[in-house]
XYZ file of C-alpha atoms in Angstrom:
595
model
C -46.301 8.490 -23.841
C -43.747 10.603 -22.434
C -42.389 9.029 -18.972
C -43.134 11.606 -15.968
C -40.400 11.922 -13.728
C -42.376 12.809 -10.903
C -44.400 9.462 -11.169
C -43.013 5.971 -10.531
C -44.450 3.637 -13.051
C -46.426 4.257 -16.388
C -50.205 5.832 -15.731
C -52.671 3.780 -15.799
C -54.456 3.337 -18.511
C -58.087 2.603 -19.627
C -58.935 -0.723 -21.055
C -61.911 -0.894 -23.361
C -63.593 -4.787 -23.553
C -65.968 -5.298 -26.553
C -68.094 -8.186 -25.827
C -70.097 -10.285 -28.222
C -72.428 -12.916 -28.878
C -70.348 -16.210 -28.849
C -72.471 -18.120 -31.658
C -70.995 -18.435 -34.384
C -71.999 -19.096 -38.352
C -74.169 -16.049 -38.605
C -74.324 -14.441 -34.956
C -71.142 -13.539 -34.087
C -70.053 -12.573 -37.899
C -73.047 -10.067 -37.767
C -71.725 -8.248 -34.937
C -67.925 -8.046 -35.245
C -67.986 -4.897 -36.844
C -70.631 -3.113 -34.631
C -68.879 -4.234 -31.732
C -65.725 -2.989 -32.294
C -66.756 0.105 -33.271
C -68.750 0.684 -30.016
C -65.587 -0.171 -28.331
C -63.918 2.459 -30.313
C -66.189 5.127 -30.428
C -65.938 4.829 -26.171
C -62.079 5.012 -26.745
C -62.321 8.404 -28.748
C -64.692 9.799 -26.240
C -62.753 9.373 -23.304
C -59.184 10.462 -24.621
C -60.988 13.932 -25.751
C -62.348 14.259 -22.660
C -60.386 12.648 -19.759
C -57.079 14.045 -18.990
C -54.278 12.649 -17.036
C -52.787 15.444 -14.347
C -49.702 16.579 -16.736
C -52.457 17.310 -19.515
C -51.599 14.628 -21.715
C -55.207 12.636 -22.809
C -56.106 9.483 -21.379
C -54.453 6.557 -22.861
C -57.254 3.640 -23.926
C -56.259 0.218 -24.783
C -58.692 -1.901 -26.766
C -58.796 -5.900 -26.270
C -57.342 -7.375 -29.346
C -60.985 -8.948 -30.238
C -64.286 -9.001 -29.735
C -64.468 -11.110 -26.179
C -67.108 -14.080 -26.719
C -66.043 -16.440 -23.884
C -63.596 -17.239 -21.122
C -60.511 -17.734 -23.371
C -61.198 -14.337 -25.104
C -61.668 -12.640 -21.855
C -58.419 -14.206 -20.367
C -56.568 -13.141 -23.475
C -58.005 -9.329 -23.151
C -56.872 -9.474 -19.232
C -53.212 -10.587 -19.934
C -53.087 -7.787 -22.784
C -54.319 -5.181 -20.113
C -52.088 -6.265 -17.442
C -49.163 -5.695 -20.173
C -50.460 -2.455 -20.856
C -50.705 -1.319 -17.514
C -54.584 -0.990 -17.503
C -56.014 0.356 -14.036
C -59.913 1.129 -15.336
C -62.215 -1.605 -17.304
C -65.122 -0.618 -19.142
C -66.685 -3.435 -21.003
C -69.258 -2.276 -24.141
C -71.684 -4.669 -25.935
C -74.739 -4.157 -28.312
C -76.045 -7.518 -27.874
C -76.548 -10.063 -25.861
C -73.436 -12.222 -24.335
C -72.627 -15.256 -22.271
C -72.523 -13.281 -18.994
C -69.509 -14.922 -16.478
C -67.845 -16.105 -19.380
C -67.098 -12.441 -21.033
C -66.784 -10.533 -17.616
C -64.433 -9.212 -15.643
C -63.264 -11.013 -12.872
C -60.048 -8.669 -11.669
C -61.164 -7.672 -8.067
C -58.937 -4.701 -8.162
C -59.936 -2.760 -11.146
C -62.686 -0.176 -11.073
C -65.197 -1.680 -13.638
C -68.381 -0.677 -15.626
C -70.371 -1.926 -18.543
C -72.525 -0.169 -21.279
C -75.052 -2.372 -22.725
C -76.851 -0.565 -25.943
C -80.214 0.209 -25.523
C -81.575 -1.378 -28.836
C -84.254 -3.497 -30.076
C -82.341 -5.567 -32.628
C -80.055 -7.228 -30.631
C -80.545 -7.313 -26.717
C -77.259 -5.673 -25.581
C -79.447 -4.645 -22.183
C -80.439 -8.319 -21.517
C -76.438 -8.861 -21.433
C -76.048 -5.713 -19.127
C -78.785 -7.043 -16.538
C -77.255 -10.643 -16.473
C -73.915 -9.315 -16.632
C -74.479 -7.329 -13.396
C -76.397 -9.771 -11.559
C -73.237 -12.180 -12.434
C -70.934 -8.937 -10.535
C -73.134 -8.662 -8.109
C -73.267 -12.624 -6.659
C -69.914 -12.770 -7.003
C -69.338 -9.234 -4.457
C -67.278 -7.162 -7.065
C -69.276 -4.353 -7.764
C -69.536 -3.137 -11.420
C -71.450 0.422 -12.932
C -74.305 -0.371 -15.020
C -74.611 1.754 -18.256
C -77.732 2.227 -20.067
C -78.871 4.838 -22.145
C -82.293 6.022 -21.597
C -83.495 6.201 -25.417
C -83.560 3.175 -27.575
C -81.090 3.302 -30.440
C -81.119 1.985 -34.112
C -78.643 -1.279 -34.695
C -75.433 0.205 -36.042
C -76.134 3.988 -34.713
C -72.266 4.635 -33.587
C -73.794 7.906 -31.475
C -72.960 7.716 -27.819
C -76.162 9.217 -26.056
C -75.099 12.558 -23.735
C -76.794 10.610 -20.569
C -74.315 7.660 -21.362
C -71.385 10.241 -21.863
C -71.773 11.537 -18.666
C -71.612 8.116 -16.781
C -68.754 7.178 -19.308
C -66.570 10.247 -18.414
C -67.832 10.325 -14.448
C -66.865 6.699 -14.066
C -63.521 6.905 -16.263
C -62.795 9.709 -14.102
C -63.027 8.071 -10.647
C -61.602 5.121 -11.694
C -58.692 6.548 -12.975
C -58.336 8.480 -9.523
C -58.232 4.824 -8.025
C -55.191 3.925 -10.163
C -53.392 6.882 -9.763
C -53.407 6.517 -5.895
C -52.786 2.520 -5.755
C -49.250 1.992 -5.207
C -48.298 5.441 -4.181
C -47.527 6.874 -0.910
C -48.595 9.751 2.018
C -45.740 10.901 3.575
C -45.814 12.264 7.285
C -43.205 14.874 7.718
C -43.636 15.142 11.620
C -46.256 13.563 13.414
C -49.268 14.533 15.332
C -49.953 18.361 15.230
C -51.545 20.001 18.339
C -53.443 16.756 19.052
C -55.327 17.227 15.245
C -56.679 13.821 15.548
C -56.418 14.168 11.096
C -52.671 13.931 11.840
C -53.005 10.268 13.124
C -52.312 7.708 10.377
C -54.430 5.414 9.916
C -52.219 2.595 8.203
C -55.162 0.252 7.587
C -57.040 3.101 5.918
C -54.389 3.918 3.529
C -53.511 -0.029 3.048
C -57.133 -1.331 2.548
C -59.032 1.425 0.969
C -56.475 3.631 -1.372
C -53.847 0.769 -1.737
C -51.330 3.232 -0.679
C -48.296 2.793 1.830
C -47.637 5.061 4.341
C -43.590 6.644 4.772
C -42.549 8.897 7.619
C -39.230 11.155 7.806
C -39.018 13.558 11.377
C -38.734 16.915 10.529
C -34.886 17.135 12.109
C -34.490 16.235 7.929
C -35.223 19.441 7.100
C -32.628 20.841 9.615
C -29.982 17.678 8.622
C -30.359 18.838 5.015
C -30.256 22.439 5.618
C -26.894 22.817 7.881
C -25.414 19.885 4.942
C -26.987 21.743 1.842
C -28.212 18.763 0.511
C -30.825 20.370 -2.416
C -29.681 22.024 -5.308
C -27.978 25.163 -4.567
C -28.426 26.413 -7.993
C -31.896 26.334 -7.594
C -31.946 27.826 -4.227
C -30.314 30.780 -5.827
C -32.862 30.855 -8.215
C -35.834 30.190 -6.027
C -34.850 32.780 -3.920
C -34.361 35.501 -6.541
C -37.715 34.730 -7.746
C -39.390 34.961 -3.973
C -37.916 38.304 -3.686
C -38.851 40.111 -7.126
C -42.527 38.458 -7.365
C -43.571 37.829 -3.893
C -44.987 40.743 -2.076
C -44.313 41.306 1.662
C -47.371 42.486 3.182
C -47.522 44.406 6.346
C -46.130 42.967 10.267
C -49.406 43.093 12.659
C -47.442 42.094 15.427
C -46.979 44.102 18.441
C -43.606 45.742 19.432
C -41.799 42.816 21.433
C -42.573 40.508 19.016
C -41.811 41.735 15.888
C -38.633 39.932 14.446
C -35.521 41.874 13.183
C -35.503 42.632 9.675
C -32.173 40.350 9.831
C -33.998 37.277 11.374
C -36.868 37.787 8.606
C -34.260 37.615 5.922
C -33.139 34.338 7.247
C -37.165 33.151 7.823
C -37.040 33.817 4.347
C -34.159 31.641 3.639
C -35.299 28.894 5.518
C -38.548 28.937 3.781
C -37.474 28.582 0.301
C -35.297 25.525 1.389
C -38.232 23.962 3.151
C -39.944 24.032 0.182
C -37.077 22.476 -2.069
C -36.431 19.959 0.619
C -40.328 18.709 0.575
C -40.144 18.163 -2.448
C -36.967 16.298 -2.543
C -38.469 14.226 0.163
C -41.870 13.700 -1.649
C -40.448 12.779 -5.440
C -36.952 12.751 -5.018
C -34.627 14.620 -7.426
C -31.758 13.558 -9.648
C -29.825 16.462 -8.536
C -29.128 15.150 -5.497
C -27.485 11.745 -6.849
C -24.759 14.033 -8.420
C -24.057 15.514 -5.188
C -23.487 12.344 -3.552
C -26.455 11.425 -1.736
C -28.254 8.255 -3.707
C -30.234 7.573 -1.235
C -31.817 10.971 -0.431
C -32.331 11.261 -4.371
C -34.797 8.892 -4.284
C -37.887 10.090 -2.738
C -40.502 8.648 -0.949
C -42.950 7.924 -3.961
C -45.251 10.113 -2.211
C -48.394 11.489 -4.177
C -49.359 13.347 -1.500
C -47.371 14.448 2.008
C -48.030 16.504 4.963
C -46.095 18.882 7.869
C -46.475 18.734 11.558
C -45.206 21.960 11.966
C -47.129 23.001 15.068
C -45.766 23.195 17.345
C -42.441 21.318 18.133
C -41.169 22.854 14.352
C -42.819 26.085 14.968
C -41.617 27.421 18.114
C -38.263 27.443 17.347
C -37.867 27.694 13.101
C -40.057 29.644 10.910
C -43.724 27.972 9.775
C -44.334 25.491 6.910
C -47.003 28.266 5.377
C -44.679 29.071 2.337
C -43.324 25.707 1.756
C -47.108 24.578 1.778
C -48.583 27.387 -0.290
C -46.039 27.022 -3.389
C -45.912 23.417 -3.048
C -49.738 23.277 -3.663
C -50.216 25.966 -6.134
C -49.882 25.383 -10.109
C -46.467 26.838 -10.412
C -43.492 28.365 -8.603
C -39.657 29.498 -9.720
C -39.847 27.117 -12.431
C -42.692 28.459 -14.305
C -46.050 26.280 -14.286
C -46.252 22.834 -13.240
C -48.658 20.088 -11.540
C -49.428 21.318 -7.934
C -47.780 18.514 -5.139
C -50.446 18.192 -2.778
C -49.567 18.807 0.542
C -51.237 18.807 3.751
C -50.926 22.006 6.443
C -50.780 20.688 10.169
C -50.238 16.481 8.343
C -53.606 16.298 8.561
C -53.019 13.118 6.291
C -57.292 13.000 6.112
C -57.691 16.149 4.519
C -54.795 15.709 2.519
C -56.517 12.611 1.215
C -59.537 15.027 0.589
C -57.645 17.190 -1.198
C -55.770 14.263 -3.660
C -59.477 13.320 -4.508
C -60.500 16.419 -5.888
C -57.107 17.063 -7.504
C -57.176 13.496 -9.151
C -60.663 14.232 -10.343
C -60.146 17.951 -11.464
C -56.640 18.310 -12.237
C -56.469 21.300 -10.630
C -54.969 22.811 -7.253
C -56.869 22.217 -3.609
C -57.113 24.846 -1.396
C -56.452 23.745 2.347
C -58.935 25.630 4.660
C -60.244 25.736 8.163
C -64.217 25.757 8.613
C -63.486 28.656 10.854
C -66.943 30.378 11.503
C -70.609 30.696 10.422
C -71.507 34.099 9.808
C -75.207 34.535 10.156
C -77.306 37.521 8.562
C -78.093 38.618 11.838
C -74.437 38.452 13.338
C -73.097 40.316 10.617
C -75.690 42.722 10.740
C -74.838 43.450 14.159
C -71.103 43.752 14.008
C -70.995 45.552 10.411
C -74.499 47.181 9.986
C -74.007 45.356 6.684
C -77.412 43.494 4.982
C -75.828 40.434 3.334
C -77.484 39.920 0.279
C -77.766 37.819 -3.278
C -76.260 34.442 -2.522
C -74.925 35.198 0.945
C -78.369 36.452 2.281
C -78.924 33.409 4.454
C -75.326 33.494 5.928
C -71.738 32.759 5.151
C -68.966 30.213 5.931
C -65.307 31.433 6.573
C -63.080 29.053 5.019
C -59.253 30.388 6.614
C -56.752 28.621 7.674
C -53.003 29.508 8.888
C -51.824 30.897 5.773
C -51.065 27.519 3.843
C -53.241 27.789 0.748
C -52.631 27.594 -3.011
C -52.336 30.806 -4.921
C -54.936 29.370 -7.309
C -57.154 30.379 -4.537
C -56.946 33.579 -5.131
C -59.751 33.196 -8.272
C -57.562 35.840 -10.354
C -57.590 32.981 -13.570
C -60.140 34.061 -15.476
C -62.018 32.332 -18.463
C -64.583 34.015 -20.424
C -64.051 36.630 -17.812
C -64.775 34.907 -15.302
C -62.583 33.730 -12.024
C -61.743 30.160 -12.324
C -59.184 27.927 -11.206
C -57.418 26.134 -14.191
C -55.391 23.002 -14.694
C -51.363 24.203 -14.475
C -51.401 23.543 -18.118
C -53.982 25.657 -19.000
C -52.294 28.221 -17.282
C -50.785 31.763 -18.741
C -48.373 34.132 -17.430
C -50.758 37.058 -17.227
C -52.761 33.924 -14.711
C -49.290 33.434 -12.521
C -48.702 36.959 -12.223
C -52.245 38.095 -11.189
C -52.295 35.513 -8.335
C -49.166 36.684 -7.175
C -50.182 40.300 -7.367
C -53.208 39.548 -5.088
C -51.147 37.902 -2.184
C -49.003 39.159 0.215
C -46.783 37.413 2.134
C -47.085 38.787 5.615
C -44.563 38.379 8.973
C -46.324 35.384 10.268
C -47.897 35.841 13.713
C -45.457 35.495 16.657
C -47.748 34.247 19.438
C -48.434 31.311 17.282
C -45.712 30.779 15.014
C -42.575 31.952 17.856
C -39.982 30.677 15.211
C -41.776 33.714 12.369
C -41.907 32.818 8.600
C -44.484 34.221 6.321
C -48.110 33.626 6.099
C -49.901 33.863 2.520
C -53.347 36.652 2.499
C -55.405 36.840 -0.098
C -58.773 37.140 -0.447
C -60.745 34.479 -3.147
C -62.700 36.477 -5.861
C -66.617 35.409 -5.403
C -68.877 33.930 -7.878
C -66.628 30.504 -8.225
C -68.632 27.223 -8.207
C -67.078 25.205 -5.895
C -66.656 21.884 -3.496
C -65.777 21.348 -0.057
C -65.321 18.045 0.971
C -63.652 16.195 3.996
C -63.299 12.289 4.577
C -63.020 11.456 8.337
C -62.798 8.193 10.236
C -65.228 6.857 13.098
C -64.380 4.130 15.117
C -66.764 0.880 14.506
C -67.946 2.822 11.185
C -64.391 3.704 9.354
C -63.922 6.469 6.584
C -67.181 8.414 5.938
C -66.828 11.329 3.379
C -68.701 14.756 3.228
C -69.504 17.257 0.386
C -70.604 20.456 0.114
C -71.348 22.380 -3.521
C -71.713 26.087 -3.532
C -70.455 29.133 -4.515
C -67.619 32.037 -3.530
C -69.068 35.190 -2.982
C -67.693 38.763 -2.156
C -68.346 41.047 0.491
C -67.809 45.162 0.583
C -64.549 45.486 1.409
C -65.044 47.063 4.499
C -67.573 44.390 5.149
C -64.673 41.803 4.661
C -62.381 43.890 6.615
C -64.410 43.731 10.017
C -64.894 40.143 9.863
C -61.539 39.395 8.812
C -59.999 41.225 11.837
C -61.715 39.457 14.410
C -59.712 36.418 13.307
C -55.953 36.601 11.610
C -55.731 39.038 9.147
C -52.567 37.695 7.703
C -54.392 34.383 6.583
C -56.220 33.827 2.974
C -59.775 33.848 3.739
C -63.018 32.376 1.087
C -66.211 33.389 1.977
C -68.114 30.592 0.946
C -71.772 29.931 0.747
C -73.255 26.363 0.113
C -76.468 25.403 -2.181
C -79.091 24.939 0.014
C -81.802 22.205 -0.505
C -84.276 23.057 2.515
C -83.510 19.196 3.871
C -81.468 17.772 6.414
C -77.891 19.504 6.523
C -78.684 21.581 3.765
C -81.716 22.848 4.886
C -80.094 26.422 6.077
C -75.852 27.092 6.315
C -75.467 26.878 9.826
C -76.484 23.566 9.256
C -74.147 23.064 6.945
C -70.894 24.199 9.302
C -72.842 22.257 12.702
C -72.727 19.174 10.617
C -68.846 19.302 9.330
C -66.980 17.016 10.673
C -63.724 18.526 11.211
C -61.733 21.367 11.254
C -60.005 21.642 7.831
C -61.829 21.300 4.646
C -60.368 20.622 1.014
C -61.804 23.135 -1.411
C -62.144 22.513 -5.115
C -62.723 24.470 -8.150
C -65.953 23.240 -10.028
C -69.225 21.322 -8.407
C -67.753 17.989 -8.691
C -69.706 16.268 -6.063
C -71.412 13.694 -8.240
C -67.840 12.747 -8.790
C -66.524 12.189 -5.509
C -69.804 10.448 -4.422
C -68.855 7.727 -7.777
C -64.985 7.867 -6.257
C -66.336 7.138 -2.861
C -68.435 4.447 -4.224
C -65.746 2.464 -5.846
C -63.229 2.870 -2.929
C -66.559 1.935 -0.471
C -66.349 4.795 1.628
C -69.874 6.001 2.325
C -70.896 9.446 2.053
C -72.611 10.962 4.807
C -73.811 14.221 3.673
C -74.074 15.902 0.245
C -76.539 18.393 -2.122
C -75.766 16.974 -5.352
C -78.837 16.383 -6.866
C -80.264 12.667 -7.230
C -80.145 12.204 -10.895
C -76.374 12.821 -10.813
C -75.488 10.237 -8.403
C -73.760 7.162 -10.054
C -72.771 4.148 -7.925
C -72.779 0.651 -8.692
C -75.516 -0.937 -9.876
C -75.198 -3.589 -6.466
C -76.342 -0.352 -4.445
C -79.920 -0.918 -5.971
C -80.144 -3.992 -4.303
C -79.564 -2.228 -0.518
C -82.447 -0.284 -1.064
C -83.875 2.374 -3.659
C -85.703 5.031 -1.960
C -83.302 5.565 0.855
C -79.718 6.271 -1.244
C -78.099 7.299 1.813
C -78.537 4.223 3.639
C -78.259 2.150 1.018
C -74.534 3.692 0.461
C -73.900 3.068 4.267
C -75.072 -1.103 3.996
C -73.407 -1.888 0.464
C -69.965 0.156 1.421
C -70.320 -2.119 4.663
C -71.022 -5.482 3.247
C -68.748 -5.229 0.257
C -65.509 -3.947 2.329
C -62.745 -1.682 1.295
C -61.326 -2.637 -2.189
C -58.290 -3.951 -0.991
C -58.889 -5.750 1.514
């Protein structure tokens, strides 16, 4: 696997553990080939369907031998540690000795697939080993196919495939975060609680560390030219050729001069380069004599305070945040750098969850306004229809949304957000053409800058999510699957101008269930836990639920169908009727994975 300079260490692998009945003189020997083939089939499935953020297929490591007892389990564990395995999947077609063969590492997400067959009791082992995991306090996911298969059948049933892939994606997300950093550039923005970094959360729940840099570091690096000057010239040229400047909405007396606007562009581009270098380093800086600065902060996600100590005097961070979060820049297509507006680290982690599960750019947004059908009719004269008939939620922030959020990328004629490695030149061109960079509202941003103005295309399946922290409870995650929707242009204009038309808009409609927080669109808005959300392409609520359960983060609100919910087997021991309550009880009982 090619080494990625952005990622310190090797990308985590998935370990496959073929377990077997240890009885010799006929039993084990008759099962060796079948068991190992089962492991190979799982590895093949995952390598064809699960990909790292750079587009490479996930790498699977299979134990050297089938695992019939504790010595072979220890040998597999040693190999996995040597190979950098971050996720464990045990497979078996037969009975095995449960506590002798189980994976005992408490920090590695683990699942067990017990073959549903009658010739050998794989399902009996599954039940026995899961009971062992539960008794030892090591939550593991149980995978049991719905239909009985014949002995030796190497096909993986569809329901088993779905669970294997869902677990693998979530497990890899956990492994990818471990040991990485959240980089706070600045501190708390305008009293936003999500800007307050709670280190215990990052350490205990995510296995991450926290790094801090004062915003004055931008000033130092700009004034001392601690950035790649050749890349800066190339980036500024690209910006002038590709980033369309939109109308200045500021009133006379509040407009910045053309000279100031030109300077704003220069500083904005330099800020983007510097923020990236702060996150992941830049070997070019070492060549310039700045060896310490060249190292970066090993940050898989970062946030910028901006308002107001920075933005009252310097250009805002909107362009920096927009371009870093996008799947391309002046260097062409590349993986997004997950970057939170207003240093809202909790929304940054929400974005990171979505990104690691999908490999796609995430859209940072305010959950700004619920528009009822009656209010839209009163203000515009228009009757909402189609998916929007029950009302809409205006997702809009201060201009720092990934350009992928335009919805201008297409697949099979439909708007999508693609992983960067699937982007075409035409996709990039369309995203840029659909965007205006508007001179920032100087009532908000006295130091100027440029905000990103676009309108997300309707018809995309999306999931909004948000991580919140509640004193005495800890972190909780909320999820709402739904769709982006289109409004008639004149209706959008009326509604958009009631807030700030220089900012990007996504009109969102959640899928309603008729119950609880999803009984209507108003209730979704009314139950949202903070002023921000992360928007991810696709209906990924089930994947988020699986990920949250590995991290022991309860989900307080979601509209995912019950049959798609996949959590560790132990969760059913806390109740099978009230799944939300069981989730809370299980998470509290087991506590964070890295405690």
